[in-house]
């Protein structure tokens, strides 16, 4: 069921948005390269490792957070992603969009897979900040095939909401 317009976050303008990138150490360079390719200004990015959370007294008003977690074996990464999202919560503005990417321990992110992942994350950002259910971005056949390829390779992309 679609949320009412007053509960939706404001549309995310990637050119002027403050962004927090959090993730495991081997995925942070891939995440940073994808963010720059998507048009996010490198000066407005804050990169945080999941294993070394930010200082609890530090605050920032980022409107977007992208969390990338590598899941070793059969260990579910959702709980780890939830803990990472809660640890970076002081860096985010209320109602910020949080997109989580989980990568299987066996998956190597090839350049073509990185581009597909970037387009899926951008799609999730567009869906999260759409004003209504009718104005949501359409996922064409090419994007559906890309998403199926991501799932087959062990990559999952989803949005989470914490607090308000």
Tab-separated table of N, CA, C and O in Angstrom, residues 14 99 116-130 136-140 143 147 157 159:
chain	number	residue	atom	x	y	z
A	14	UNK	N	20.515	14.297	-6.737
A	14	UNK	CA	21.846	13.738	-6.553
A	14	UNK	C	22.962	14.765	-6.728
A	14	UNK	O	24.041	14.603	-6.181
A	99	UNK	N	19.100	2.936	1.260
A	99	UNK	CA	19.116	1.828	0.315
A	99	UNK	C	20.210	0.871	0.749
A	99	UNK	O	21.336	1.295	1.026
A	116	UNK	N	24.827	-2.145	-13.649
A	116	UNK	CA	23.461	-2.605	-13.401
A	116	UNK	C	23.055	-2.302	-11.962
A	116	UNK	O	21.935	-1.873	-11.704
A	117	UNK	N	23.977	-2.506	-11.041
A	117	UNK	CA	23.712	-2.208	-9.637
A	117	UNK	C	23.461	-0.722	-9.430
A	117	UNK	O	22.551	-0.330	-8.699
A	118	UNK	N	24.238	0.121	-10.090
A	118	UNK	CA	24.036	1.563	-9.993
A	118	UNK	C	22.650	1.961	-10.480
A	118	UNK	O	21.956	2.744	-9.831
A	119	UNK	N	22.222	1.404	-11.612
A	119	UNK	CA	20.897	1.761	-12.126
A	119	UNK	C	19.796	1.261	-11.200
A	119	UNK	O	18.770	1.931	-11.032
A	120	UNK	N	19.984	0.109	-10.555
A	120	UNK	CA	18.965	-0.396	-9.626
A	120	UNK	C	18.893	0.468	-8.366
A	120	UNK	O	17.810	0.761	-7.866
A	121	UNK	N	20.041	0.903	-7.857
A	121	UNK	CA	20.039	1.793	-6.687
A	121	UNK	C	19.364	3.115	-7.040
A	121	UNK	O	18.560	3.640	-6.258
A	122	UNK	N	19.649	3.659	-8.218
A	122	UNK	CA	18.985	4.898	-8.650
A	122	UNK	C	17.482	4.696	-8.792
A	122	UNK	O	16.694	5.592	-8.462
A	123	UNK	N	17.066	3.532	-9.267
A	123	UNK	CA	15.643	3.233	-9.367
A	123	UNK	C	15.008	3.199	-7.965
A	123	UNK	O	13.926	3.753	-7.762
A	124	UNK	N	15.673	2.571	-7.015
A	124	UNK	CA	15.143	2.510	-5.642
A	124	UNK	C	15.033	3.904	-5.032
A	124	UNK	O	14.086	4.192	-4.307
A	125	UNK	N	15.998	4.768	-5.319
A	125	UNK	CA	15.940	6.147	-4.820
A	125	UNK	C	14.742	6.868	-5.442
A	125	UNK	O	14.007	7.582	-4.761
A	126	UNK	N	14.530	6.670	-6.734
A	126	UNK	CA	13.387	7.288	-7.407
A	126	UNK	C	12.060	6.799	-6.867
A	126	UNK	O	11.126	7.574	-6.682
A	127	UNK	N	11.957	5.502	-6.592
A	127	UNK	CA	10.726	4.942	-6.039
A	127	UNK	C	10.479	5.477	-4.635
A	127	UNK	O	9.357	5.822	-4.272
A	128	UNK	N	11.540	5.565	-3.833
A	128	UNK	CA	11.379	6.022	-2.452
A	128	UNK	C	10.950	7.477	-2.379
A	128	UNK	O	10.226	7.866	-1.463
A	129	UNK	N	11.383	8.284	-3.329
A	129	UNK	CA	11.059	9.705	-3.251
A	129	UNK	C	9.963	10.132	-4.219
A	129	UNK	O	9.747	11.313	-4.411
A	130	UNK	N	9.246	9.159	-4.817
A	130	UNK	CA	8.114	9.506	-5.687
A	130	UNK	C	6.982	10.057	-4.827
A	130	UNK	O	6.745	9.586	-3.716
A	136	UNK	N	5.408	6.800	-9.629
A	136	UNK	CA	6.601	5.998	-9.403
A	136	UNK	C	7.294	5.689	-10.727
A	136	UNK	O	6.634	5.503	-11.745
A	137	UNK	N	8.611	5.599	-10.723
A	137	UNK	CA	9.333	5.272	-11.952
A	137	UNK	C	8.975	3.872	-12.455
A	137	UNK	O	8.825	2.940	-11.659
A	138	UNK	N	8.836	3.754	-13.754
A	138	UNK	CA	8.490	2.484	-14.364
A	138	UNK	C	9.753	1.653	-14.559
A	138	UNK	O	10.793	2.174	-14.945
A	139	UNK	N	9.679	0.368	-14.284
A	139	UNK	CA	10.807	-0.534	-14.492
A	139	UNK	C	10.569	-1.258	-15.811
A	139	UNK	O	9.727	-2.138	-15.898
A	140	UNK	N	11.307	-0.849	-16.833
A	140	UNK	CA	11.159	-1.442	-18.156
A	140	UNK	C	11.731	-2.848	-18.216
A	140	UNK	O	12.307	-3.364	-17.252
A	143	UNK	N	15.479	-3.086	-17.436
A	143	UNK	CA	15.769	-3.001	-16.001
A	143	UNK	C	15.341	-4.276	-15.276
A	143	UNK	O	16.000	-4.707	-14.331
A	147	UNK	N	17.766	-6.581	-13.095
A	147	UNK	CA	17.470	-6.978	-11.721
A	147	UNK	C	17.527	-8.495	-11.569
A	147	UNK	O	18.056	-9.012	-10.581
A	157	UNK	N	19.040	-5.724	-3.561
A	157	UNK	CA	18.920	-4.295	-3.307
A	157	UNK	C	17.538	-4.057	-2.708
A	157	UNK	O	16.525	-4.493	-3.262
A	159	UNK	N	15.195	-1.223	0.232
A	159	UNK	CA	15.141	-0.011	1.049
A	159	UNK	C	14.714	-0.371	2.450
A	159	UNK	O	13.907	-1.276	2.639
